[in-house]
XYZ file of C-alpha atoms in Angstrom:
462
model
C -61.489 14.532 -61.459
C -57.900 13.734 -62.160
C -57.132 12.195 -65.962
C -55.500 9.579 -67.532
C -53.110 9.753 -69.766
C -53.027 6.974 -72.427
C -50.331 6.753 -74.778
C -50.518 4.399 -77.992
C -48.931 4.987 -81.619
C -52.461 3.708 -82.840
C -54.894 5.489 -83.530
C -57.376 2.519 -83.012
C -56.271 1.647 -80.074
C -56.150 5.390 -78.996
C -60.073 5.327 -79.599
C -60.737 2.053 -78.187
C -58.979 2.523 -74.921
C -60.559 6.343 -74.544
C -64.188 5.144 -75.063
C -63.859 2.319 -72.430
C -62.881 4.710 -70.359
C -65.417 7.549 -71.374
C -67.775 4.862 -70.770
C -66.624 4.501 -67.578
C -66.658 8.142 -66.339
C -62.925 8.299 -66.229
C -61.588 11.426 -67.388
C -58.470 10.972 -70.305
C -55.906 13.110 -72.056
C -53.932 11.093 -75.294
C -50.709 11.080 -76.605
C -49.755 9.245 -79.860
C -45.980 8.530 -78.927
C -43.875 8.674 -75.722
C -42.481 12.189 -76.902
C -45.920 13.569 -76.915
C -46.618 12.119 -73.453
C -43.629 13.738 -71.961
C -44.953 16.903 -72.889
C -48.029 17.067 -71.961
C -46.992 15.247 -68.425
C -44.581 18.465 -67.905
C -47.732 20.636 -68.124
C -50.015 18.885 -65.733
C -49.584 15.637 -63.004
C -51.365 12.571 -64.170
C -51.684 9.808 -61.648
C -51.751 7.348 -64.264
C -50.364 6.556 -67.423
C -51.592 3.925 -69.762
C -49.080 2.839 -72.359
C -48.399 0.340 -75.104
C -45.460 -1.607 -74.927
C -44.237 -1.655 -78.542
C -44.121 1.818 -80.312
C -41.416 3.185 -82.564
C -38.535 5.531 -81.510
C -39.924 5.364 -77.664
C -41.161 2.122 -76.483
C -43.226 1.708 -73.361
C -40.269 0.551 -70.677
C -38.487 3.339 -72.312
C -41.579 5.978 -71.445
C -41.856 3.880 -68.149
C -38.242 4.901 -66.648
C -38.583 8.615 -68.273
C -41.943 8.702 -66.345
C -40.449 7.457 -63.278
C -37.236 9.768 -63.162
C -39.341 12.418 -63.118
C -42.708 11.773 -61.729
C -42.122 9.097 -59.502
C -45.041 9.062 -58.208
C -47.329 8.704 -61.445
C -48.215 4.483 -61.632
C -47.905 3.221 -65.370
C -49.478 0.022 -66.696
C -48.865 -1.304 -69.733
C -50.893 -2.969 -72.712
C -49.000 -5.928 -74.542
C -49.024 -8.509 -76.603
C -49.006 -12.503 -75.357
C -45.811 -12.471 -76.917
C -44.308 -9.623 -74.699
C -45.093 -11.210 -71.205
C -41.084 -11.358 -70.848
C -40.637 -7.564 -71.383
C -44.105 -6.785 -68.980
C -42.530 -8.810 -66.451
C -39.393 -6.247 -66.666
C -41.607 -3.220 -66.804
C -42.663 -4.384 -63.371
C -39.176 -4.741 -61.946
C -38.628 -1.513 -63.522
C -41.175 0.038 -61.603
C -44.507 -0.490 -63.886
C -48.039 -0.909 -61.415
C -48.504 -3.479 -63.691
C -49.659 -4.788 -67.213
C -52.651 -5.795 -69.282
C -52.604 -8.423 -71.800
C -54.266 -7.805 -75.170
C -56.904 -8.480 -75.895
C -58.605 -7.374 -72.575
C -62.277 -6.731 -71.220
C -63.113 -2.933 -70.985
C -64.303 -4.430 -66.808
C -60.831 -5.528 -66.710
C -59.023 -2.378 -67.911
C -61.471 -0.397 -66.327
C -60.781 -2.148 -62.664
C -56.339 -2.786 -63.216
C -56.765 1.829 -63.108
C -59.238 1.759 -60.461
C -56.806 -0.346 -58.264
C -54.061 1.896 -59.480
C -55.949 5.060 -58.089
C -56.529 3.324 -55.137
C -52.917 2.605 -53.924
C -51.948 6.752 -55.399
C -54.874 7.370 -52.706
C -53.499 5.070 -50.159
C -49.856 6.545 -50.267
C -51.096 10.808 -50.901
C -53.190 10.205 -47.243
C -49.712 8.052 -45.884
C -47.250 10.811 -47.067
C -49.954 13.507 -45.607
C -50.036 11.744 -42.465
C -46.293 11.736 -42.055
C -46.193 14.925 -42.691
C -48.358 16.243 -40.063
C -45.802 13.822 -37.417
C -43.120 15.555 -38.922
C -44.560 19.096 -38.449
C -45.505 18.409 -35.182
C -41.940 16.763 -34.206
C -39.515 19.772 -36.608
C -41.817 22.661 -37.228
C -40.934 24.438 -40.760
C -39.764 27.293 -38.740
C -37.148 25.442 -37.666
C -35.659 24.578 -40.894
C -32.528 26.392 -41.917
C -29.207 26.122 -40.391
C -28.330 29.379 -40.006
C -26.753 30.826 -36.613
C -29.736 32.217 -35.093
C -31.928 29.231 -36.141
C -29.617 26.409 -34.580
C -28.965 28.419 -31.360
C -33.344 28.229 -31.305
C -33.330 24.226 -31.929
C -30.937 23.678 -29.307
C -32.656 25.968 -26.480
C -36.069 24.148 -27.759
C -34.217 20.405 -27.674
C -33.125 22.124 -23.768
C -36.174 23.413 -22.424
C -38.505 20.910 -23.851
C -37.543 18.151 -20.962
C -38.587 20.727 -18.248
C -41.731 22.586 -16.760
C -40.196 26.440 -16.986
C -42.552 28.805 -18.019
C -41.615 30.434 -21.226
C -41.955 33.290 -22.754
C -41.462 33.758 -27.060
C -40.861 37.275 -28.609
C -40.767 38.087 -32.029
C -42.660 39.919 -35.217
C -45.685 38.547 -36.448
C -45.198 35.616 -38.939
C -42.220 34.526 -37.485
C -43.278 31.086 -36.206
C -43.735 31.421 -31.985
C -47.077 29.060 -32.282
C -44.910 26.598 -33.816
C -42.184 26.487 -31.603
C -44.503 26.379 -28.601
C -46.282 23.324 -30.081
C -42.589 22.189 -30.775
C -41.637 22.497 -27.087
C -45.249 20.921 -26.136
C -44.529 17.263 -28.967
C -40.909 16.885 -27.476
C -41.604 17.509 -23.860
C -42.970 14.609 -21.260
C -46.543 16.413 -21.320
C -46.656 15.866 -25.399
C -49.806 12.951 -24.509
C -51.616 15.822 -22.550
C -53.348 18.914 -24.397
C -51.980 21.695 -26.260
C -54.503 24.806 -26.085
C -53.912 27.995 -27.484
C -55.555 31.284 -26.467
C -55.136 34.691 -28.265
C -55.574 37.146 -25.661
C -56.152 40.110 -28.139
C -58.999 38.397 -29.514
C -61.332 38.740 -27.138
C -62.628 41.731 -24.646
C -61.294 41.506 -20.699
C -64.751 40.106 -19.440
C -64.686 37.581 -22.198
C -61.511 36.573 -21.645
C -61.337 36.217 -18.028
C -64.648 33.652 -18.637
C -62.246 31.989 -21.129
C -59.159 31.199 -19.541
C -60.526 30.445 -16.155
C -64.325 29.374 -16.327
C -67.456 30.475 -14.970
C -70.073 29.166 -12.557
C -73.676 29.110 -13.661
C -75.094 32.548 -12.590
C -72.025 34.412 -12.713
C -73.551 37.039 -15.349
C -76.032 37.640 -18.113
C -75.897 34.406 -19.996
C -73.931 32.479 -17.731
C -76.584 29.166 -17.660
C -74.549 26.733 -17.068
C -71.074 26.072 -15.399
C -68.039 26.303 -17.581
C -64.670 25.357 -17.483
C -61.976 27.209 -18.569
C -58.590 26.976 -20.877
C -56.465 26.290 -17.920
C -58.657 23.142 -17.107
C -58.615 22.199 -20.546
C -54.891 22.163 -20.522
C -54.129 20.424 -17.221
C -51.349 17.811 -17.674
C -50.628 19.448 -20.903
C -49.650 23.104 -22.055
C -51.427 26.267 -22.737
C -49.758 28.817 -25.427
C -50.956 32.589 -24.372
C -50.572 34.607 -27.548
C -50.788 38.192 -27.239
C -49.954 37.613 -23.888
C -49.388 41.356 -24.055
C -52.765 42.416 -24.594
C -54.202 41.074 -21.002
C -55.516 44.025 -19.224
C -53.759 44.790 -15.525
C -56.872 43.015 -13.392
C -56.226 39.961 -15.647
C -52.721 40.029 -15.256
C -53.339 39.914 -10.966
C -55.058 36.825 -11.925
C -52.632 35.011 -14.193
C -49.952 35.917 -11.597
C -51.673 33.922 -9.299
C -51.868 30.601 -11.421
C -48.098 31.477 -11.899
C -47.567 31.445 -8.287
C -49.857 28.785 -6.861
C -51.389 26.814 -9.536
C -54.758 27.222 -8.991
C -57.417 29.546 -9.554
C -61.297 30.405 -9.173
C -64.047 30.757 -11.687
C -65.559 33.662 -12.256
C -67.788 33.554 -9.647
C -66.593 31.029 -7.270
C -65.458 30.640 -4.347
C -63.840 27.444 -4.561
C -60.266 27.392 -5.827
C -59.333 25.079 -9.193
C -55.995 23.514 -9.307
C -53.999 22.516 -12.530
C -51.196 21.070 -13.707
C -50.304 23.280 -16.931
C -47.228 24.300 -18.141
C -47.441 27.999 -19.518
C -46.123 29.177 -22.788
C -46.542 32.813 -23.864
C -45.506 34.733 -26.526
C -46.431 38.435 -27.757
C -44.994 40.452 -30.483
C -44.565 43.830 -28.329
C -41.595 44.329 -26.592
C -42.890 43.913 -22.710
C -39.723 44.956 -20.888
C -40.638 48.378 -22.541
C -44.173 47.873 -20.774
C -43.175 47.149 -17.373
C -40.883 50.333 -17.801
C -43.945 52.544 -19.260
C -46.123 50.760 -16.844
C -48.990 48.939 -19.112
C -47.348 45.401 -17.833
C -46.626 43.873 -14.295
C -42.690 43.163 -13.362
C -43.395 40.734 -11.295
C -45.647 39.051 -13.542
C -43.330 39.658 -16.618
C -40.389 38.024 -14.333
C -42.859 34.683 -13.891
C -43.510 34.389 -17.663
C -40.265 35.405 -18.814
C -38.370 32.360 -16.798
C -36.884 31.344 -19.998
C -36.504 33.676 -23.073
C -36.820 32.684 -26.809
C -36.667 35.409 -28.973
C -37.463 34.576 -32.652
C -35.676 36.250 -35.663
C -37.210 37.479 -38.670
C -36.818 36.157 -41.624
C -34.481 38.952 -43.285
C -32.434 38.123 -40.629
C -31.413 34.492 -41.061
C -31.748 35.429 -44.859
C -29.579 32.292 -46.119
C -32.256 29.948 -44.901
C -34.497 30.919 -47.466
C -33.699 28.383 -50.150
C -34.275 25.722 -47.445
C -37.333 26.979 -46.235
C -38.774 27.379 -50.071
C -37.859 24.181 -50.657
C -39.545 22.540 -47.646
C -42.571 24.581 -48.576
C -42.589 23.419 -51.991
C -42.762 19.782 -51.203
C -45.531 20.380 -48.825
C -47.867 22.592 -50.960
C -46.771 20.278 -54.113
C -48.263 16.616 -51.757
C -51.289 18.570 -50.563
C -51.925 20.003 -53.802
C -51.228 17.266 -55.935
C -48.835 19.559 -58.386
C -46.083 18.440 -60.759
C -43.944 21.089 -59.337
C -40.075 19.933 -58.512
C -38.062 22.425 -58.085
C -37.259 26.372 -58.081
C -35.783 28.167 -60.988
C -31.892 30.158 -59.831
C -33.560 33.346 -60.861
C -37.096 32.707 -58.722
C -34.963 31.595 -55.525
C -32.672 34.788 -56.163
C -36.070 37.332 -55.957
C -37.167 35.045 -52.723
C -33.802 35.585 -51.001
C -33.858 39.165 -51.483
C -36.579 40.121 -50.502
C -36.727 41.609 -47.257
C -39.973 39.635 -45.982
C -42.005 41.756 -43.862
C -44.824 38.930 -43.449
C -41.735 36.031 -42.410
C -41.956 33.107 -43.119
C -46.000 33.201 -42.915
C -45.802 35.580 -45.852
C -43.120 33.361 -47.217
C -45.552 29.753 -46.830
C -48.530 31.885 -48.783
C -46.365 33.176 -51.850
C -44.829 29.247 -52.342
C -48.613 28.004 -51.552
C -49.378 30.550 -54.319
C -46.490 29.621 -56.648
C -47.961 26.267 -56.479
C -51.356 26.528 -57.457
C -50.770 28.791 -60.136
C -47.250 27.152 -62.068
C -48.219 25.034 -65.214
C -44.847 23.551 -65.148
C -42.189 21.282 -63.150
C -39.795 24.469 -61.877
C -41.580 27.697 -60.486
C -39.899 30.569 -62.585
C -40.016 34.721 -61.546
C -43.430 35.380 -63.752
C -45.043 32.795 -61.249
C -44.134 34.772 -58.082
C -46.381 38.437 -57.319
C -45.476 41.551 -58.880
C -45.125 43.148 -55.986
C -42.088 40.722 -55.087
C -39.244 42.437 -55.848
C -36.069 43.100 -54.728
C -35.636 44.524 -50.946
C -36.509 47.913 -50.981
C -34.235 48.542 -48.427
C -31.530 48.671 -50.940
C -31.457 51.822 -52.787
C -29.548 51.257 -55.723
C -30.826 50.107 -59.079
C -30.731 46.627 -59.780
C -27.229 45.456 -61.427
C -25.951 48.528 -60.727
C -23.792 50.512 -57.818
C -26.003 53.713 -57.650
C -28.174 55.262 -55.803
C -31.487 55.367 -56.788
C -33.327 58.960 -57.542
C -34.857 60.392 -54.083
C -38.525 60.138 -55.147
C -37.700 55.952 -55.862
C -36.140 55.927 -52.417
C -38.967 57.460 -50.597
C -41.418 54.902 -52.560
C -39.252 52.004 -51.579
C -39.325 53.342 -48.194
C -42.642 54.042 -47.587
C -43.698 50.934 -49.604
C -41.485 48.757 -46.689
C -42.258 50.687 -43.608
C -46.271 49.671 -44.444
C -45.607 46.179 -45.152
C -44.053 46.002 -41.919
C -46.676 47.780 -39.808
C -49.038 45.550 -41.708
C -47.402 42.385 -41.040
C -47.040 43.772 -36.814
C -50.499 44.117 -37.135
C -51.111 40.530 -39.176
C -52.706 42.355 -42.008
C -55.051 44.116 -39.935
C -55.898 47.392 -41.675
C -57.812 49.619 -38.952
C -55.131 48.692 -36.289
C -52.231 49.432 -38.622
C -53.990 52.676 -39.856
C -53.744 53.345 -35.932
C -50.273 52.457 -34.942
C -48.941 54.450 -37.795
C -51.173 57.201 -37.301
C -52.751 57.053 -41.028
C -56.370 58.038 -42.294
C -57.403 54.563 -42.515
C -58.798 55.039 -46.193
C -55.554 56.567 -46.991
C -53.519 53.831 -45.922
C -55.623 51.745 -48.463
C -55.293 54.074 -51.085
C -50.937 53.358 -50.159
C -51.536 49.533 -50.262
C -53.941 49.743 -53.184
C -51.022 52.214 -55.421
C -47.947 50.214 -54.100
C -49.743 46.263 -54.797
C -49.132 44.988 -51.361
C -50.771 41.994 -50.914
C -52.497 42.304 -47.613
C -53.525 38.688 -47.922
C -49.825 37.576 -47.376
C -49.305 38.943 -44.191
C -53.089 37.950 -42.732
C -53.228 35.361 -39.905
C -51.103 32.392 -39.914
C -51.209 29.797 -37.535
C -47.366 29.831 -36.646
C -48.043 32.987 -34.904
């Protein structure tokens, strides 16, 4: 339950006010003067603050436009006197959610907060609500305004208008979900569905079932017809993800819905048709598979129409202040946190780092930040340990050496697993794989070296 914070230079009062509220089940924090208030306020967010007018050395219109600088939006009421309805009346245009004239009815202090809480209520769900529009409409991937990322919003702002079939490449983390549902919000099907699949998250059979339906009978379990993704998404957009995980026999099929537009249930005999426009993305490099042979040319030519290729983070490195920034704000609404800002030496560890997890590793250490920070401005000792400069760079910090060999083959080893962990979105068995590693020595590495495997996990921007 979030608390109160009443502020009075009277002790009295101080007890009077706090047992109406007790009484009330409100939860309360108290400050005997404005100073006090301020700094307990910079330790915590209070939705409301309860002040007298007249105190020495801070008044309450003072406190009120202190409160208001810095927490905006904190609501503050304030107890007077009869003869202070003049200087009430200018707490109000000064930004006050209003005042209570002494003396009052506990019912009548008790509902001036409720309402209070009410309207902070009202405007959190508003400001959450815009927010989602705003995700949907300029995804945080595409903040920044480096090179690589304004090249991306203009090819998004040029493709969205059409019905080519697209295909997004890029590590894991780096935000290809997003920019398909970007595509999908500014393009004439945005009132139809978006569905995604991940086509490495289910086996061949299962997958077939899922993207194209079955009819009742079809196999062991099949009792009752079922329609597919691709009939889910018609007259909107399906994403593919993994799209190069689909088996060779699937890929015949998909061709086919490429080429034609329609399709049969697993089966049926009777062909489906569908209006869908099809967005793919993968994280392997599939020109390399139709050259080893484990992916179709001509299907890779049908997908590939046009060609997004998404950067990683460490390489559009000067967009990291604006991303932390964005993900501040977010994680500080949802969260309800009095967090403003970013300390010079926090944002300078964020910027260097290399970011093997992009900017999905990026959202979860600001999301962290967040939750953990006791005060207005995230510092260094509220980022993880493990944080630290790239360790790419092998010189010592503030100096122009090189590092010892031992340090660089730490820093080395260190990196190269954070990135094969982030390919692999934090999967340890398929990592241990790809990197040809005893999977319970790989977790000894991650265990000795404090890599957050949680970081680099899932994300939704793909």
């Amino acid at each position: 339950m979030e608390k109160i914070l009443v502020v009075d230079d009277e002790r009295d009062n101080l007890d009077l006010v706090a047992h109406i509220l007790q009484a009330g089940g409100m939860e309360y924090d108290v400050a005997a003067s404005g100073a006090e208030a301020l700094a307990k306020m910079d330790g915590r967010q209070f939705p409301v603050v309860l002040t007298d007018l007249m105190m020495p050395r801070m008044n309450g219109i003072q406190l009120l436009e202190k409160v208001k600088e810095s927490w905006p939006d904190t609501e503050v009421i304030i107890i007077t006197a009869h003869g202070s309805i003049k200087s009430a009346i200018e707490a109000i245009r000064k930004g006050a959610y209003g005042y209570i004239l002494k003396p009052f009815e506990p019912d009548e202090l008790r509902l001036e907060i409720g309402k209070a809480l009410g309207l902070i209520r009202i405007k959190r769900e508003n400001r959450a609500l815009q927010a989602v529009l705003a995700e949907a409409r300029h995804p945080a991937v595409m903040v920044g305004d480096s090179p690589k990322i304004n090249a991306i919003r203009e090819l998004v702002k040029s493709v969205a208008s059409t019905n080519a079939t697209i295909l997004i490449t890029g590590e894991s983390g780096t935000g290809k979900e997003l920019v398909a549902n970007a595509i999908h919000n500014s393009s004439e099907r945005r009132n139809g569905p978006f569905v995604k699949v991940n086509c490495a998250a289910l086996a061949e059979t299962l997958l077939e079932s899922e993207l194209f339906g079955h009819e009742k009978g079809s196999f062991t379990g099949a009792i009752a017809q079922k329609k597919g993704k691709f009939e889910a998404a018609d007259g909107g957009t399906i994403f593919l993800d993994e799209i190069g995980e689909i088996s060779q026999a699937l890929q015949v099929r998909l061709l086919r819905v490429l080429q034609e537009r329609e399709f049969q249930r697993v089966g049926g005999t009777k062909s489906v048709n569908v209006d869908v426009r099809v967005i793919s993305a993968t994280n392997r490099n599939i020109a390399h598979g139709v050259r080893d042979g484990w992916f179709r040319e001509d299907l890779f030519y049908r997908l590939n129409v046009i060609a997004i290729e998404m950067p990683a983070l460490r390489e559009r490195r000067e967009d990291v202040p604006e991303l932390a920034k964005y993900f501040l704000e977010k994680f500080r609404v949802e969260l309800n946190k009095n967090v403003r800002s970013i300390s010079d030496g926090a944002m300078k560890r964020l910027t260097s780092y290399d970011w093997p997890g992009n900017i999905r590793e990026l959202q979860n250490v600001l999301e962290r930040s967040v939750v953990l920070s006791d005060h207005s401005v995230i510092g260094e000792a509220d980022l993880p340990e493990n944080l630290n400069l790239s360790s790419s760079r092998l010189v010592s910090s503030g100096e122009e050496r090189l590092v010892s060999f031992k340090e660089a083959k730490r820093r080395f080893e260190k990196e190269f697993i954070e990135a094969a962990l982030a390919q692999n979105s934090g999967n340890i068995s398929r990592t241990a794989v790809m990197i040809q590693l005893a999977r319970k020595n790989l977790q000894d590495k991650i265990k000795a070296y404090g890599i957050d495997v949680g970081s680099l996990s899932d994300w939704d921007g793909a």
